Coordinates of C-alpha atoms in Angstrom, one line a residue:
M15 CA 2.1 8.5 16.0
L16 CA 4.6 7.2 13.3
L17 CA 2.6 8.4 10.3
E18 CA -0.6 10.5 10.1
A19 CA -2.7 11.7 7.2
Q20 CA -5.2 14.4 7.9
G21 CA -7.9 15.3 5.4
L22 CA -5.9 14.5 2.2
H23 CA -7.4 15.7 -1.1
K24 CA -6.0 15.3 -4.6
S25 CA -7.7 16.0 -7.9
F26 CA -6.8 15.4 -11.5
A27 CA -8.7 17.3 -14.3
K28 CA -11.5 18.2 -11.9
R29 CA -11.9 14.6 -10.7
A30 CA -11.0 13.8 -7.1
A31 CA -8.7 10.8 -6.8
V32 CA -8.4 11.2 -3.0
R33 CA -11.0 13.0 -1.0
D34 CA -10.8 14.1 2.6
L35 CA -8.9 11.0 3.6
S36 CA -7.4 10.5 7.1
F37 CA -5.7 7.7 9.0
Q38 CA -2.9 6.9 11.5
L39 CA -0.1 4.4 11.4
Q40 CA 1.7 3.2 14.5
A41 CA 5.2 1.9 14.8
G42 CA 5.4 -1.7 13.5
E43 CA 1.8 -1.7 12.2
V44 CA 0.7 -3.0 8.9
L45 CA -2.2 -1.2 7.2
G46 CA -3.8 -3.0 4.3
I47 CA -5.7 -1.0 1.7
I48 CA -8.2 -2.7 -0.6
G49 CA -10.6 -1.5 -3.3
E50 CA -11.4 -1.7 -7.0
S51 CA -9.0 -0.4 -9.7
G52 CA -9.1 3.4 -10.0
C53 CA -10.3 4.0 -6.4
G54 CA -7.3 6.1 -5.5
K55 CA -5.0 3.6 -3.8
S56 CA -1.9 4.4 -5.9
T57 CA -2.5 8.1 -5.7
L58 CA -2.6 7.8 -1.9
A59 CA 0.7 5.9 -1.9
R60 CA 2.3 8.6 -4.0
L61 CA 1.0 11.3 -1.7
L62 CA 2.4 9.6 1.3
T63 CA 5.9 9.2 -0.2
G64 CA 6.1 12.7 -1.6
L65 CA 5.9 11.7 -5.3
L66 CA 2.7 13.8 -5.5
R67 CA 1.7 16.9 -3.5
A68 CA -1.8 17.0 -2.0
D69 CA -4.1 19.8 -2.9
S70 CA -5.2 20.1 0.7
G71 CA -4.7 18.3 4.0
R72 CA -1.4 17.3 5.5
I73 CA 0.9 14.4 6.2
L74 CA 3.0 14.1 9.4
Y75 CA 6.0 11.9 9.9
D76 CA 6.2 11.3 13.6
G77 CA 4.5 14.7 14.1
Q78 CA 6.8 16.5 11.6
A79 CA 5.8 17.9 8.2
P80 CA 7.8 16.3 5.4
D81 CA 8.5 19.8 3.9
A82 CA 10.4 20.7 7.1
M83 CA 12.8 17.7 6.5
T84 CA 15.8 17.4 4.2
R85 CA 15.4 15.2 1.2
R86 CA 17.9 12.7 2.7
D87 CA 15.8 12.5 5.9
R88 CA 12.6 12.0 4.0
A89 CA 14.3 9.2 1.9
R90 CA 15.4 7.5 5.1
W91 CA 11.9 7.9 6.7
I92 CA 9.6 6.4 4.0
Q93 CA 10.3 4.3 0.9
M94 CA 8.1 2.7 -1.7
M95 CA 7.9 -0.7 -3.5
F96 CA 6.3 -0.2 -6.9
Q97 CA 3.9 -2.4 -8.7
D98 CA 5.9 -2.4 -12.0
S99 CA 9.4 -3.4 -10.9
A100 CA 10.8 -3.3 -14.5
A101 CA 9.8 0.3 -14.9
A102 CA 11.2 1.1 -11.4
L103 CA 14.7 0.0 -12.4
H104 CA 17.0 1.9 -14.8
P105 CA 17.3 -0.3 -17.9
R106 CA 20.9 0.9 -18.7
L107 CA 22.3 0.6 -15.2
R108 CA 23.6 -2.7 -13.8
V109 CA 21.9 -3.7 -10.5
G110 CA 25.0 -3.2 -8.5
A111 CA 25.6 0.3 -9.8
A112 CA 22.0 1.4 -9.1
L113 CA 22.1 0.1 -5.5
L114 CA 25.6 1.5 -4.8
E115 CA 24.3 4.9 -5.9
V116 CA 21.7 4.7 -3.1
L117 CA 24.3 4.0 -0.4
Q118 CA 26.9 6.4 -1.7
T119 CA 24.6 9.3 -2.5
V120 CA 22.0 9.2 0.3
L121 CA 24.1 7.6 3.1
G122 CA 27.5 9.0 2.0
Q123 CA 29.2 5.7 2.2
T124 CA 32.5 5.0 0.5
R125 CA 32.4 2.7 -2.5
D126 CA 34.2 -0.2 -0.6
K127 CA 31.9 0.0 2.4
A128 CA 28.8 0.2 0.2
K129 CA 29.9 -2.9 -1.7
E130 CA 30.4 -4.8 1.6
E131 CA 27.0 -3.8 2.8
L132 CA 25.3 -4.9 -0.5
K133 CA 27.0 -8.3 -0.3
A134 CA 25.7 -8.7 3.2
W135 CA 22.1 -7.8 2.1
L136 CA 21.8 -10.2 -0.8
P137 CA 21.3 -13.5 1.1
K138 CA 18.5 -11.8 3.1
L139 CA 16.7 -11.1 -0.1
D140 CA 17.4 -14.6 -1.5
L141 CA 19.5 -13.0 -4.4
P142 CA 22.7 -14.5 -5.9
Q143 CA 25.9 -12.5 -5.7
D144 CA 26.2 -12.2 -9.5
V145 CA 22.9 -10.3 -9.6
L146 CA 24.9 -7.1 -9.0
D147 CA 26.6 -7.5 -12.5
R148 CA 23.3 -8.0 -14.4
F149 CA 21.0 -5.5 -16.1
P150 CA 17.3 -5.5 -15.2
H151 CA 16.2 -7.3 -18.4
Q152 CA 18.4 -10.2 -17.3
L153 CA 16.4 -10.8 -14.2
S154 CA 13.3 -12.8 -13.6
G155 CA 10.1 -11.0 -12.4
G156 CA 10.7 -12.2 -8.9
Q157 CA 14.3 -11.1 -8.9
K158 CA 13.4 -7.6 -10.1
Q159 CA 10.8 -7.2 -7.3
R160 CA 13.3 -8.4 -4.7
V161 CA 15.9 -5.9 -6.1
C162 CA 13.3 -3.2 -5.7
L163 CA 12.6 -4.3 -2.2
L164 CA 16.3 -4.3 -1.4
R165 CA 16.7 -0.8 -2.8
A166 CA 13.9 0.4 -0.6
L167 CA 15.2 -1.2 2.5
L168 CA 18.9 -0.1 2.1
L169 CA 18.0 3.1 3.8
R170 CA 16.3 1.3 6.8
P171 CA 13.1 3.3 6.4
K172 CA 10.6 3.5 9.3
V173 CA 7.7 3.0 6.8
L174 CA 7.5 0.9 3.7
V175 CA 4.7 1.5 1.2
C176 CA 4.0 -1.5 -1.1
D177 CA 1.8 -0.6 -4.1
E178 CA 0.5 -3.8 -5.5
P179 CA 3.9 -5.4 -5.4
L180 CA 2.7 -8.9 -6.2
T181 CA 0.4 -8.3 -9.2
A182 CA 2.8 -9.3 -12.0
L183 CA 4.2 -12.4 -10.2
D184 CA 3.1 -16.0 -10.3
R185 CA 1.7 -17.6 -7.1
M186 CA 4.9 -19.3 -6.0
T187 CA 7.0 -16.1 -6.5
Q188 CA 4.3 -14.1 -4.6
A189 CA 4.6 -16.5 -1.7
R190 CA 8.4 -16.0 -1.6
V191 CA 8.2 -12.2 -1.7
L192 CA 5.5 -12.2 1.0
Q193 CA 7.6 -14.4 3.2
L194 CA 10.6 -12.0 2.7
L195 CA 8.4 -9.0 3.6
H196 CA 7.3 -10.8 6.8
D197 CA 10.8 -11.9 7.8
L198 CA 12.5 -8.6 7.1
R199 CA 9.7 -6.6 8.9
Q200 CA 10.3 -8.8 11.9
E201 CA 14.0 -8.2 11.8
L202 CA 14.0 -4.5 10.9
G203 CA 10.8 -3.4 12.6
F204 CA 9.5 -1.1 9.9
A205 CA 5.8 -0.3 9.6
M206 CA 4.1 -1.1 6.3
I207 CA 1.2 0.1 4.1
F208 CA 0.3 -2.8 1.8
I209 CA -2.0 -2.0 -1.1
S210 CA -3.5 -4.9 -2.9
H211 CA -6.5 -6.3 -4.8
D212 CA -5.9 -9.6 -3.0
I213 CA -8.1 -9.6 0.1
T214 CA -6.7 -12.9 1.3
T215 CA -3.2 -11.6 1.3
V216 CA -4.2 -8.4 3.1
R217 CA -6.1 -10.5 5.7
T218 CA -2.9 -12.5 6.3
L219 CA -0.5 -9.5 6.6
A220 CA -2.4 -6.5 7.9
D221 CA -3.2 -5.4 11.5
S222 CA -5.8 -2.8 10.2
V223 CA -7.6 -2.4 6.9
G224 CA -9.0 0.6 4.9
V225 CA -11.6 -0.2 2.3
M226 CA -11.4 2.5 -0.3
Y227 CA -13.8 3.6 -3.0
A228 CA -13.7 6.8 -5.2
G229 CA -10.9 8.2 -3.1
E230 CA -12.6 7.8 0.3
W231 CA -12.7 5.2 3.1
M232 CA -15.9 3.2 3.1
E233 CA -14.8 1.3 6.2
Y234 CA -11.7 1.4 8.3
G235 CA -10.7 -0.6 11.4
T236 CA -8.9 -3.7 12.6
T237 CA -8.5 -6.5 10.2
A238 CA -10.5 -8.9 12.4
D239 CA -13.4 -6.4 12.5
V240 CA -13.5 -5.2 8.9
L241 CA -12.9 -8.6 7.1
K242 CA -14.6 -10.9 9.6
K243 CA -17.6 -8.7 10.6
P244 CA -18.0 -6.0 7.9
E245 CA -20.5 -3.3 8.6
H246 CA -20.5 -1.5 5.2
P247 CA -22.2 -3.0 2.2
Y248 CA -19.2 -2.3 0.0
T249 CA -16.9 -4.3 2.2
Q250 CA -19.4 -7.2 2.0
Y251 CA -19.5 -6.8 -1.7
L252 CA -15.8 -7.2 -2.0
L253 CA -15.7 -10.2 0.3
Q254 CA -18.5 -11.8 -1.6
S255 CA -16.4 -11.7 -4.8
L256 CA -13.8 -14.0 -3.3
P257 CA -13.8 -17.7 -4.3
K258 CA -16.0 -19.8 -2.0
L259 CA -12.8 -21.4 -0.5
Y260 CA -11.8 -18.1 1.0
R261 CA -15.1 -16.8 2.2
D262 CA -16.5 -16.9 5.7
P263 CA -19.3 -19.5 5.5
D264 CA -21.2 -17.6 8.2
M265 CA -21.2 -14.3 6.3
K266 CA -24.6 -13.2 4.9
S267 CA -24.9 -12.6 1.1
I268 CA -26.2 -9.3 -0.2
P269 CA -27.8 -8.2 -3.5
A270 CA -25.5 -7.5 -6.4
F271 CA -24.1 -4.0 -6.8
Q272 CA -24.7 -2.0 -10.0
E273 CA -22.0 -2.0 -12.6
L274 CA -19.1 0.4 -12.1
T275 CA -20.0 3.9 -13.3
A276 CA -18.1 7.0 -13.9
E277 CA -20.9 9.1 -12.5
R278 CA -20.7 10.2 -8.9
P279 CA -23.4 11.8 -6.7
S280 CA -22.8 15.5 -5.8
G281 CA -22.7 14.7 -2.0
G282 CA -22.8 11.9 0.5
C283 CA -21.6 8.3 -0.1
P284 CA -19.9 7.9 -3.5
L285 CA -21.5 4.4 -3.8
T286 CA -25.1 5.8 -3.9
L287 CA -25.6 5.1 -7.6
R288 CA -24.4 1.5 -7.2
C289 CA -25.5 0.3 -3.7
P290 CA -28.6 -1.8 -3.5
F291 CA -29.4 -0.3 -0.1
A292 CA -29.1 3.3 -1.1
D293 CA -31.8 5.7 0.0
A294 CA -32.2 9.4 0.8
S295 CA -30.0 9.2 3.9
C296 CA -27.0 8.3 1.7
A297 CA -26.8 11.9 0.6
Q298 CA -25.7 12.9 4.0
V299 CA -21.9 12.9 4.7
Q300 CA -20.6 11.6 8.0
T301 CA -17.2 13.0 8.8
A302 CA -15.1 10.4 10.6
A303 CA -12.2 10.6 13.0
P304 CA -9.1 8.6 11.8
R305 CA -9.9 5.6 13.9
K306 CA -13.7 5.5 13.4
R307 CA -14.9 2.2 12.1
L308 CA -17.5 3.3 9.6
V309 CA -16.9 6.3 7.5
H310 CA -20.2 6.4 5.6
C311 CA -23.7 5.4 6.8
V312 CA -24.7 1.8 7.2
K313 CA -28.3 0.6 6.9
P314 CA -29.6 -0.9 10.2
G315 CA -30.5 -4.5 9.9
V316 CA -28.7 -5.2 6.6
F317 CA -26.4 -7.7 8.2

């Protein structure tokens, strides 16, 4: 298995951001992660890339613990594309200098060889040659995000984690970046974890989908199963929020969920206080294997 997470748990100030979360990612697979703001998606991304350390559980890169790898090997194994491209770029470094540093420091290339490689990469990212001489503030939003994508791909990682990479971009620029991700993935063969609020984008890109709430999977499975035939009320709730143009006309509607609350039940499904189908059985936790479709209970006959 290319990437595996086993029982990850991470808390901040006594609040669990990620709770007992497991999944597997195969070579070339795209895993889409959807959920409301604050559900733990970005925390999970930072755990997977080593920017945060889990309180418990473990992550395996091709069966190997990241702690047993050198920093250089980890950098070549998994890379991240951040939501805020402006914050991810050093404001006082020209783009060329920042990218050359990656090739020289991590890969040990000479300056001349690194320059040649950069020039060969630019057309693939639809970037002009003079972008190397500019500072980040001189770039458009789309150019900044493509520079961040280039920086992540320079090391030819096996896994690319994209944390809401399209949020700050207009629709036309989003489409260009998505097409680049698709084309480069086809060429380079990397697996991808794509985190987004945009269910329609995830539906287009992903092979499998994890629906996340309060740091846990509510539902996890193939994209066709989860987004076409949802079995958990929360997945249906998210799909119901889509504009009618993007909804499946055959999908049944469900009663409205309660407003988002900071409270959380002491056990069982974290949606208990919001779900219109909640009953006493929701207080019972069902532990799921990484590939199990439903993580929490589903009410028979709801759909």
